[in-house]
């Protein structure tokens, strides 16, 4: 018997409805395959199993979800859409525009989602007044993760500004420590770029370049400066960075092989999975110069229309995801913060509490922006065009001036 068959059987027995419609499974396509991500996903699987709903796992490895989206397209083209799919930002809007997503309004109305889900998430979860996906969490990309013992050993404290940061990096390099753990994959380069652009040009540059896609901003002197800063970062990663998965870069910080990683707060899931404690073993802080801003990405589960009304299993999955207890239990493990505004921060560690406070403050002060790297500032075509330029520059194909020029052209063509 395969694992999937065993799960189905267990679910059917639990529900006491073997052979009837109530024993159906949900097939979930996702890219949560690292240790920390899998631990968080288990919280959801167990929640559903407790309700007698079987889980058919469809993992597609690849941080950021690009590969998962390719597999999804192939499945839908073949007329075999999964029940539920992990999805980000503009991808949800694209699938909704194709009419592929089921209508979750009944469950949303029954459970009062409109009152508790922040507008920034509703902008993607709702299409034309219709709920089409269930928000799981809010992550953000402008974080730095640091090994505390490594900083202490080198007499370093948390850098507040870009200049503090470059000074710390140079101190570490002079001491023979790898300053920055990084995985050379386009989405990881772009994740750093979110924070570097925000830090270099503030919300004005970020908004004009990544949300308004304005050529003057994309090709500006500040953008050239942002690329110069990326080159500094590239000069301070180890020799084996190319192609490395993000969680292996996190492991370098966990193990004291490197000092810093610039990565979204899914990195915290890896620290926790390795039994590390924030404030003692590792530090979390906003990328220097972006302390007031949050560049967010929210994982959502979009439900694919299976031909007819939303199924009982889809409604149960959506309902489980939005329940306040699940929102706390899952996000504590995942490193993200709840997708509802009414969940207590009590169960969260210090980084989680900071994440929740930062999100609320950024939302009320107009400092909350969708992450370019994770599909929340522009559609995938534009995102991918930016990825190409950022990665080509990171790998030395362009100097900073040329990169900014290429960015203008690439974004223009992608629209
Ligand atoms: C992001 C996603 C996170 C995390 C990360 C790395 O796009 O929002 O939940 O999974 O990719 O895989």
Short mmCIF file of C-alpha atoms and ligand atoms in Angstrom, two decimals:
data_model
loop_
_atom_site.label_atom_id
_atom_site.label_comp_id
_atom_site.label_asym_id
_atom_site.label_seq_id
_atom_site.Cartn_x
_atom_site.Cartn_y
_atom_site.Cartn_z
CA UNK A 1 0.00 0.00 0.00
CA UNK A 2 1.39 3.42 -0.88
CA UNK A 3 1.50 6.29 1.60
CA UNK A 4 -1.26 8.05 -0.32
CA UNK A 5 -3.50 4.98 -0.26
CA UNK A 6 -2.90 4.57 3.46
CA UNK A 7 -3.85 8.21 4.04
CA UNK A 8 -7.04 7.78 2.02
CA UNK A 9 -7.97 4.68 3.95
CA UNK A 10 -7.30 6.33 7.30
CA UNK A 11 -9.40 9.32 6.27
CA UNK A 12 -12.23 7.13 5.10
CA UNK A 13 -12.21 5.08 8.30
CA UNK A 14 -12.04 8.20 10.45
CA UNK A 15 -14.97 9.72 8.63
CA UNK A 16 -16.85 6.45 8.77
CA UNK A 17 -17.94 7.04 5.21
CA UNK A 18 -15.72 4.77 3.14
CA UNK A 19 -16.88 4.76 -0.43
CA UNK A 20 -19.09 7.83 -0.13
CA UNK A 21 -18.40 11.37 -1.28
CA UNK A 22 -17.43 12.40 2.25
CA UNK A 23 -14.29 10.30 2.02
CA UNK A 24 -12.78 12.33 -0.84
CA UNK A 25 -9.27 13.69 -0.75
CA UNK A 26 -7.82 17.06 -1.44
CA UNK A 27 -4.90 17.04 -3.82
CA UNK A 28 -2.61 19.91 -2.91
CA UNK A 29 0.12 21.24 -5.17
CA UNK A 30 2.78 23.17 -3.24
CA UNK A 31 6.50 23.88 -2.99
CA UNK A 32 6.98 23.47 0.74
CA UNK A 33 9.70 20.84 0.69
CA UNK A 34 12.41 22.13 3.09
CA UNK A 35 12.53 20.84 6.68
CA UNK A 36 10.87 23.92 8.17
CA UNK A 37 8.28 24.15 5.41
CA UNK A 38 7.38 20.47 5.68
CA UNK A 39 6.97 20.83 9.45
CA UNK A 40 4.53 23.69 8.90
CA UNK A 41 2.65 21.81 6.19
CA UNK A 42 2.17 18.91 8.62
CA UNK A 43 0.11 21.21 10.82
CA UNK A 44 -2.34 21.62 7.94
CA UNK A 45 -2.30 17.95 6.95
CA UNK A 46 -3.07 16.88 10.50
CA UNK A 47 -5.82 19.45 10.83
CA UNK A 48 -7.55 18.01 7.76
CA UNK A 49 -6.94 14.40 8.70
CA UNK A 50 -8.66 15.19 12.00
CA UNK A 51 -11.70 16.13 9.93
CA UNK A 52 -11.55 12.91 7.93
CA UNK A 53 -10.24 14.56 4.78
CA UNK A 54 -7.39 12.75 3.06
CA UNK A 55 -4.36 14.62 1.76
CA UNK A 56 -2.87 13.78 -1.59
CA UNK A 57 0.50 15.45 -1.65
CA UNK A 58 1.78 17.04 -4.87
CA UNK A 59 5.09 18.69 -3.88
CA UNK A 60 7.12 20.47 -6.56
CA UNK A 61 10.50 21.44 -5.14
CA UNK A 62 11.89 24.88 -5.94
CA UNK A 63 11.81 27.87 -3.61
CA UNK A 64 9.64 30.76 -4.73
CA UNK A 65 7.36 28.38 -6.65
CA UNK A 66 8.43 28.91 -10.28
CA UNK A 67 8.67 25.19 -10.98
CA UNK A 68 5.37 24.58 -9.19
CA UNK A 69 3.68 27.10 -11.48
CA UNK A 70 5.11 25.34 -14.56
CA UNK A 71 3.75 22.00 -13.35
CA UNK A 72 0.40 23.62 -12.60
CA UNK A 73 0.11 24.99 -16.13
CA UNK A 74 0.80 21.53 -17.57
CA UNK A 75 -1.78 19.90 -15.29
CA UNK A 76 -4.48 22.42 -16.15
CA UNK A 77 -3.70 22.15 -19.87
CA UNK A 78 -4.11 18.39 -19.56
CA UNK A 79 -7.55 18.94 -17.98
CA UNK A 80 -6.35 17.63 -14.62
CA UNK A 81 -6.23 20.60 -12.26
CA UNK A 82 -5.33 19.79 -8.62
CA UNK A 83 -7.94 20.55 -5.96
CA UNK A 84 -5.91 23.26 -4.26
CA UNK A 85 -2.71 25.05 -5.19
CA UNK A 86 -0.25 27.16 -3.20
CA UNK A 87 -0.09 30.45 -5.04
CA UNK A 88 1.24 33.98 -4.79
CA UNK A 89 -0.11 37.41 -5.67
CA UNK A 90 -0.50 38.14 -9.35
CA UNK A 91 -0.56 34.44 -10.27
CA UNK A 92 -3.89 34.22 -8.42
CA UNK A 93 -5.24 37.15 -10.42
CA UNK A 94 -4.07 35.55 -13.67
CA UNK A 95 -5.79 32.22 -12.95
CA UNK A 96 -8.93 34.00 -11.76
CA UNK A 97 -9.02 35.98 -15.00
CA UNK A 98 -8.92 32.67 -16.88
CA UNK A 99 -12.03 31.61 -14.95
CA UNK A 100 -10.18 28.61 -13.49
CA UNK A 101 -10.84 29.22 -9.80
CA UNK A 102 -13.78 28.13 -7.66
CA UNK A 103 -16.03 30.60 -5.85
CA UNK A 104 -15.39 30.58 -2.08
CA UNK A 105 -17.92 33.30 -1.24
CA UNK A 106 -20.26 31.02 0.69
CA UNK A 107 -17.59 29.87 3.16
CA UNK A 108 -16.08 33.37 3.30
CA UNK A 109 -19.44 34.92 4.16
CA UNK A 110 -20.27 32.25 6.74
CA UNK A 111 -16.95 32.80 8.48
CA UNK A 112 -16.70 36.56 8.10
CA UNK A 113 -13.39 36.68 6.18
CA UNK A 114 -14.08 40.18 4.87
CA UNK A 115 -13.81 41.66 8.35
CA UNK A 116 -10.54 39.97 9.37
CA UNK A 117 -8.38 39.59 6.25
CA UNK A 118 -6.33 42.74 5.53
CA UNK A 119 -6.98 44.67 2.32
CA UNK A 120 -3.47 44.01 1.04
CA UNK A 121 -4.33 40.29 0.87
CA UNK A 122 -7.89 40.76 -0.34
CA UNK A 123 -6.44 42.56 -3.35
CA UNK A 124 -5.26 39.12 -4.52
CA UNK A 125 -7.67 36.73 -2.78
CA UNK A 126 -10.77 38.36 -4.25
CA UNK A 127 -11.54 38.75 -7.92
CA UNK A 128 -14.41 40.95 -8.89
CA UNK A 129 -16.05 40.57 -5.47
CA UNK A 130 -15.53 36.80 -5.43
CA UNK A 131 -13.18 35.03 -2.99
CA UNK A 132 -11.02 32.70 -5.09
CA UNK A 133 -8.28 31.75 -2.62
CA UNK A 134 -7.70 31.25 1.08
CA UNK A 135 -4.79 33.28 2.54
CA UNK A 136 -2.51 31.16 4.72
CA UNK A 137 0.02 33.66 5.97
CA UNK A 138 1.97 36.85 5.45
CA UNK A 139 5.69 36.54 4.83
CA UNK A 140 8.06 39.40 4.11
CA UNK A 141 11.31 39.55 2.24
CA UNK A 142 13.24 42.43 3.84
CA UNK A 143 14.81 40.44 6.67
CA UNK A 144 18.36 39.52 7.62
CA UNK A 145 19.12 36.35 9.63
CA UNK A 146 22.35 36.30 11.60
CA UNK A 147 24.34 33.81 13.64
CA UNK A 148 24.65 35.52 17.02
CA UNK A 149 27.83 33.71 18.14
CA UNK A 150 29.58 34.70 14.90
CA UNK A 151 28.63 38.36 15.34
CA UNK A 152 29.67 38.30 19.01
CA UNK A 153 33.01 36.67 18.22
CA UNK A 154 33.74 39.48 15.79
CA UNK A 155 32.54 42.30 18.05
CA UNK A 156 29.59 43.14 15.79
CA UNK A 157 26.13 44.38 16.62
CA UNK A 158 23.04 44.61 14.42
CA UNK A 159 23.77 46.97 11.50
CA UNK A 160 21.28 49.83 11.21
CA UNK A 161 22.37 51.39 7.94
CA UNK A 162 23.86 50.20 4.65
CA UNK A 163 27.18 51.69 5.78
CA UNK A 164 27.02 49.75 9.08
CA UNK A 165 26.27 46.65 7.07
CA UNK A 166 29.19 47.03 4.64
CA UNK A 167 31.51 47.72 7.59
CA UNK A 168 30.34 44.54 9.35
CA UNK A 169 30.73 42.50 6.16
CA UNK A 170 34.27 43.80 5.68
CA UNK A 171 35.18 43.00 9.29
CA UNK A 172 33.93 39.44 8.83
CA UNK A 173 35.74 39.01 5.52
CA UNK A 174 38.99 40.26 7.07
CA UNK A 175 38.53 37.70 9.86
CA UNK A 176 38.18 34.90 7.30
CA UNK A 177 34.46 34.37 7.94
CA UNK A 178 32.02 34.03 5.02
CA UNK A 179 29.94 37.18 5.55
CA UNK A 180 26.88 36.28 3.47
CA UNK A 181 25.21 32.91 2.90
CA UNK A 182 23.41 32.93 -0.42
CA UNK A 183 22.00 30.58 -2.99
CA UNK A 184 22.58 31.70 -6.57
CA UNK A 185 19.12 31.12 -8.01
CA UNK A 186 17.21 33.88 -9.78
CA UNK A 187 14.42 34.11 -7.21
CA UNK A 188 16.94 34.36 -4.36
CA UNK A 189 18.91 37.10 -6.11
CA UNK A 190 15.60 38.90 -6.64
CA UNK A 191 14.61 38.46 -2.99
CA UNK A 192 17.72 40.39 -1.97
CA UNK A 193 17.02 42.94 -4.68
CA UNK A 194 13.61 43.74 -3.08
CA UNK A 195 15.39 44.89 0.07
CA UNK A 196 18.35 46.53 -1.63
CA UNK A 197 16.11 48.68 -3.86
CA UNK A 198 13.95 49.65 -0.88
CA UNK A 199 17.01 50.53 1.18
CA UNK A 200 18.70 52.48 -1.62
CA UNK A 201 15.78 54.55 -2.87
CA UNK A 202 13.09 54.13 -0.21
CA UNK A 203 9.40 53.61 -0.91
CA UNK A 204 9.45 56.13 -3.78
CA UNK A 205 11.94 54.19 -5.87
CA UNK A 206 10.38 50.83 -4.93
CA UNK A 207 6.88 51.94 -5.89
CA UNK A 208 7.83 53.70 -9.11
CA UNK A 209 10.10 50.89 -10.28
CA UNK A 210 8.34 47.70 -9.17
CA UNK A 211 4.68 48.68 -8.93
CA UNK A 212 4.27 51.51 -11.44
CA UNK A 213 7.02 50.03 -13.67
CA UNK A 214 8.13 53.57 -14.59
CA UNK A 215 11.08 53.67 -16.98
CA UNK A 216 12.59 56.75 -15.25
CA UNK A 217 12.79 54.84 -11.97
CA UNK A 218 13.98 51.56 -13.50
CA UNK A 219 16.80 53.37 -15.26
CA UNK A 220 17.55 55.95 -12.56
CA UNK A 221 20.84 56.79 -10.87
CA UNK A 222 19.39 55.27 -7.68
CA UNK A 223 18.76 52.00 -9.52
CA UNK A 224 22.38 52.03 -10.69
CA UNK A 225 23.37 52.47 -7.05
CA UNK A 226 21.13 49.53 -6.08
CA UNK A 227 22.99 47.38 -8.61
CA UNK A 228 26.32 48.58 -7.18
CA UNK A 229 25.13 47.37 -3.78
CA UNK A 230 24.17 44.00 -5.28
CA UNK A 231 27.72 43.75 -6.62
CA UNK A 232 29.05 44.36 -3.10
CA UNK A 233 26.86 41.52 -1.83
CA UNK A 234 27.99 39.25 -4.68
CA UNK A 235 31.61 39.95 -3.73
CA UNK A 236 30.98 38.66 -0.20
CA UNK A 237 29.28 35.31 -0.76
CA UNK A 238 31.29 32.07 -0.75
CA UNK A 239 32.63 30.44 -3.93
CA UNK A 240 30.01 27.69 -3.98
CA UNK A 241 26.92 29.88 -3.95
CA UNK A 242 25.79 29.11 -7.48
CA UNK A 243 22.56 27.08 -7.64
CA UNK A 244 22.46 26.46 -3.89
CA UNK A 245 18.98 26.00 -2.41
CA UNK A 246 17.90 28.71 0.02
CA UNK A 247 17.57 26.34 2.98
CA UNK A 248 21.17 25.17 2.53
CA UNK A 249 22.23 28.81 2.72
CA UNK A 250 20.18 29.12 5.91
CA UNK A 251 21.96 26.02 7.24
CA UNK A 252 25.30 27.81 6.76
CA UNK A 253 24.13 30.55 9.15
CA UNK A 254 22.62 27.99 11.54
CA UNK A 255 25.96 26.10 11.65
CA UNK A 256 28.12 29.20 11.99
CA UNK A 257 29.67 28.79 8.52
CA UNK A 258 28.42 32.25 7.54
CA UNK A 259 27.21 35.31 9.42
CA UNK A 260 24.20 36.67 7.51
CA UNK A 261 21.48 35.56 5.13
CA UNK A 262 19.11 38.01 3.49
CA UNK A 263 15.93 36.00 3.05
CA UNK A 264 12.22 36.04 3.76
CA UNK A 265 11.01 34.84 7.13
CA UNK A 266 10.49 31.28 5.90
CA UNK A 267 14.19 31.09 6.88
CA UNK A 268 13.07 31.23 10.51
CA UNK A 269 11.28 27.91 10.01
CA UNK A 270 14.69 26.33 9.33
CA UNK A 271 16.24 27.79 12.50
CA UNK A 272 13.31 26.55 14.58
CA UNK A 273 13.42 23.14 12.91
CA UNK A 274 17.08 22.96 14.03
CA UNK A 275 16.01 23.84 17.62
CA UNK A 276 17.62 27.28 17.50
CA UNK A 277 16.26 30.09 19.65
CA UNK A 278 15.83 33.68 18.46
CA UNK A 279 17.86 36.20 20.46
CA UNK A 280 20.13 33.42 21.76
CA UNK A 281 21.33 31.50 18.72
CA UNK A 282 20.17 33.72 15.91
CA UNK A 283 19.03 37.28 15.30
CA UNK A 284 16.33 38.58 12.98
CA UNK A 285 16.33 42.18 11.86
CA UNK A 286 15.06 44.24 8.96
CA UNK A 287 17.47 44.81 6.10
CA UNK A 288 19.44 47.95 7.04
CA UNK A 289 17.61 51.07 5.89
CA UNK A 290 14.21 49.34 5.58
CA UNK A 291 13.25 49.27 9.26
CA UNK A 292 9.94 51.06 8.65
CA UNK A 293 8.96 49.11 5.54
CA UNK A 294 7.58 45.66 4.91
CA UNK A 295 7.80 44.02 1.47
CA UNK A 296 5.31 41.22 1.80
CA UNK A 297 4.29 38.00 0.10
CA UNK A 298 1.32 35.98 1.22
CA UNK A 299 0.90 32.31 0.47
CA UNK A 300 -2.64 31.49 -0.49
CA UNK A 301 -4.38 28.29 -1.51
CA UNK A 302 -6.35 28.82 -4.68
CA UNK A 303 -9.11 26.28 -5.24
CA UNK A 304 -9.44 25.06 -8.80
CA UNK A 305 -12.92 24.79 -10.23
CA UNK A 306 -13.61 21.06 -10.47
CA UNK A 307 -16.65 21.66 -12.68
CA UNK A 308 -19.57 22.90 -10.62
CA UNK A 309 -19.85 24.37 -7.14
CA UNK A 310 -16.92 24.42 -4.74
CA UNK A 311 -16.55 20.90 -3.32
CA UNK A 312 -17.06 20.01 0.33
CA UNK A 313 -13.35 19.20 0.67
CA UNK A 314 -12.32 22.52 -0.86
CA UNK A 315 -14.62 24.40 1.49
CA UNK A 316 -13.28 22.40 4.46
CA UNK A 317 -9.68 23.13 3.43
CA UNK A 318 -10.42 26.84 3.03
CA UNK A 319 -12.21 26.93 6.36
CA UNK A 320 -9.37 25.09 8.14
CA UNK A 321 -6.81 27.51 6.70
CA UNK A 322 -8.62 30.61 7.91
CA UNK A 323 -9.43 29.32 11.38
CA UNK A 324 -7.72 31.45 14.06
CA UNK A 325 -6.24 28.41 15.83
CA UNK A 326 -4.71 27.11 12.62
CA UNK A 327 -3.41 30.58 11.72
CA UNK A 328 -1.52 30.68 15.00
CA UNK A 329 -0.31 27.05 15.03
CA UNK A 330 0.86 27.06 11.40
CA UNK A 331 2.55 30.44 11.31
CA UNK A 332 4.44 29.85 14.55
CA UNK A 333 6.18 26.97 12.76
CA UNK A 334 6.42 28.50 9.28
CA UNK A 335 8.08 31.79 10.26
CA UNK A 336 5.30 33.87 8.75
CA UNK A 337 2.59 35.85 10.54
CA UNK A 338 -1.20 35.33 10.45
CA UNK A 339 -3.29 36.35 7.46
CA UNK A 340 -6.01 37.58 9.84
CA UNK A 341 -5.70 40.69 11.95
CA UNK A 342 -7.43 39.23 15.02
CA UNK A 343 -4.98 36.46 15.99
CA UNK A 344 -3.11 36.84 19.28
CA UNK A 345 0.70 37.08 19.14
CA UNK A 346 0.99 35.09 22.37
CA UNK A 347 2.25 31.84 20.86
CA UNK A 348 4.84 33.60 18.66
CA UNK A 349 8.54 33.97 19.46
CA UNK A 350 10.26 37.36 19.43
CA UNK A 351 10.86 37.36 15.66
CA UNK A 352 7.22 36.44 15.06
CA UNK A 353 6.02 39.16 17.43
CA UNK A 354 8.25 41.65 15.63
CA UNK A 355 6.90 40.44 12.28
CA UNK A 356 3.32 40.99 13.43
CA UNK A 357 4.05 44.42 14.90
CA UNK A 358 6.03 45.50 11.80
CA UNK A 359 3.22 44.40 9.51
CA UNK A 360 0.56 46.28 11.44
CA UNK A 361 2.72 49.42 11.67
CA UNK A 362 3.66 49.32 7.97
CA UNK A 363 0.04 48.83 6.94
CA UNK A 364 -1.14 51.82 8.96
CA UNK A 365 1.71 54.14 7.95
CA UNK A 366 1.54 53.39 4.21
CA UNK A 367 4.77 51.40 4.27
CA UNK A 368 3.45 48.02 3.19
CA UNK A 369 4.44 46.99 -0.35
CA UNK A 370 4.06 43.82 -2.36
CA UNK A 371 7.28 41.88 -2.91
CA UNK A 372 8.53 42.08 -6.49
CA UNK A 373 10.51 38.85 -6.08
CA UNK A 374 7.49 36.90 -4.87
CA UNK A 375 4.91 38.05 -7.36
CA UNK A 376 3.13 40.73 -5.37
CA UNK A 377 4.16 43.86 -7.25
CA UNK A 378 3.71 42.95 -10.91
CA UNK A 379 2.53 40.03 -13.06
CA UNK A 380 4.78 37.02 -13.64
CA UNK A 381 5.91 38.19 -17.09
CA UNK A 382 7.39 41.37 -15.59
CA UNK A 383 8.74 39.58 -12.54
CA UNK A 384 10.57 37.08 -14.72
CA UNK A 385 12.00 39.87 -16.88
CA UNK A 386 13.37 41.57 -13.75
CA UNK A 387 14.76 38.23 -12.51
CA UNK A 388 16.73 37.80 -15.74
CA UNK A 389 18.43 41.18 -15.48
CA UNK A 390 19.13 40.94 -11.74
CA UNK A 391 20.65 37.48 -12.10
CA UNK A 392 22.69 38.37 -15.16
CA UNK A 393 24.13 41.34 -13.27
CA UNK A 394 24.71 39.26 -10.13
CA UNK A 395 26.71 36.81 -12.20
CA UNK A 396 28.85 39.52 -13.72
CA UNK A 397 27.25 39.75 -17.16
CA UNK A 398 26.45 43.46 -16.82
CA UNK A 399 27.95 46.33 -14.87
CA UNK A 400 25.52 48.41 -12.78
CA UNK A 401 24.89 51.04 -15.48
CA UNK A 402 24.14 48.44 -18.13
CA UNK A 403 21.93 46.49 -15.73
CA UNK A 404 19.73 49.53 -15.10
CA UNK A 405 19.45 50.13 -18.87
CA UNK A 406 18.59 46.47 -19.45
CA UNK A 407 15.97 46.64 -16.72
CA UNK A 408 14.14 49.44 -18.54
CA UNK A 409 14.10 47.48 -21.80
CA UNK A 410 13.21 44.13 -20.22
CA UNK A 411 10.26 45.52 -18.26
CA UNK A 412 8.98 47.41 -21.28
CA UNK A 413 9.04 44.30 -23.46
CA UNK A 414 7.40 42.17 -20.75
CA UNK A 415 4.30 44.34 -20.47
C1 LIG B 1 8.01 31.76 -1.06
C2 LIG B 1 6.83 31.31 -0.25
C3 LIG B 1 7.26 30.86 1.09
C4 LIG B 1 8.44 29.92 1.02
C5 LIG B 1 9.50 30.39 0.04
C6 LIG B 1 10.64 29.41 -0.18
O1 LIG B 1 7.61 32.12 -2.34
O2 LIG B 1 5.94 32.39 -0.12
O3 LIG B 1 6.19 30.27 1.76
O4 LIG B 1 7.97 28.69 0.70
O5 LIG B 1 8.95 30.70 -1.18
O6 LIG B 1 10.21 28.19 -0.67
#
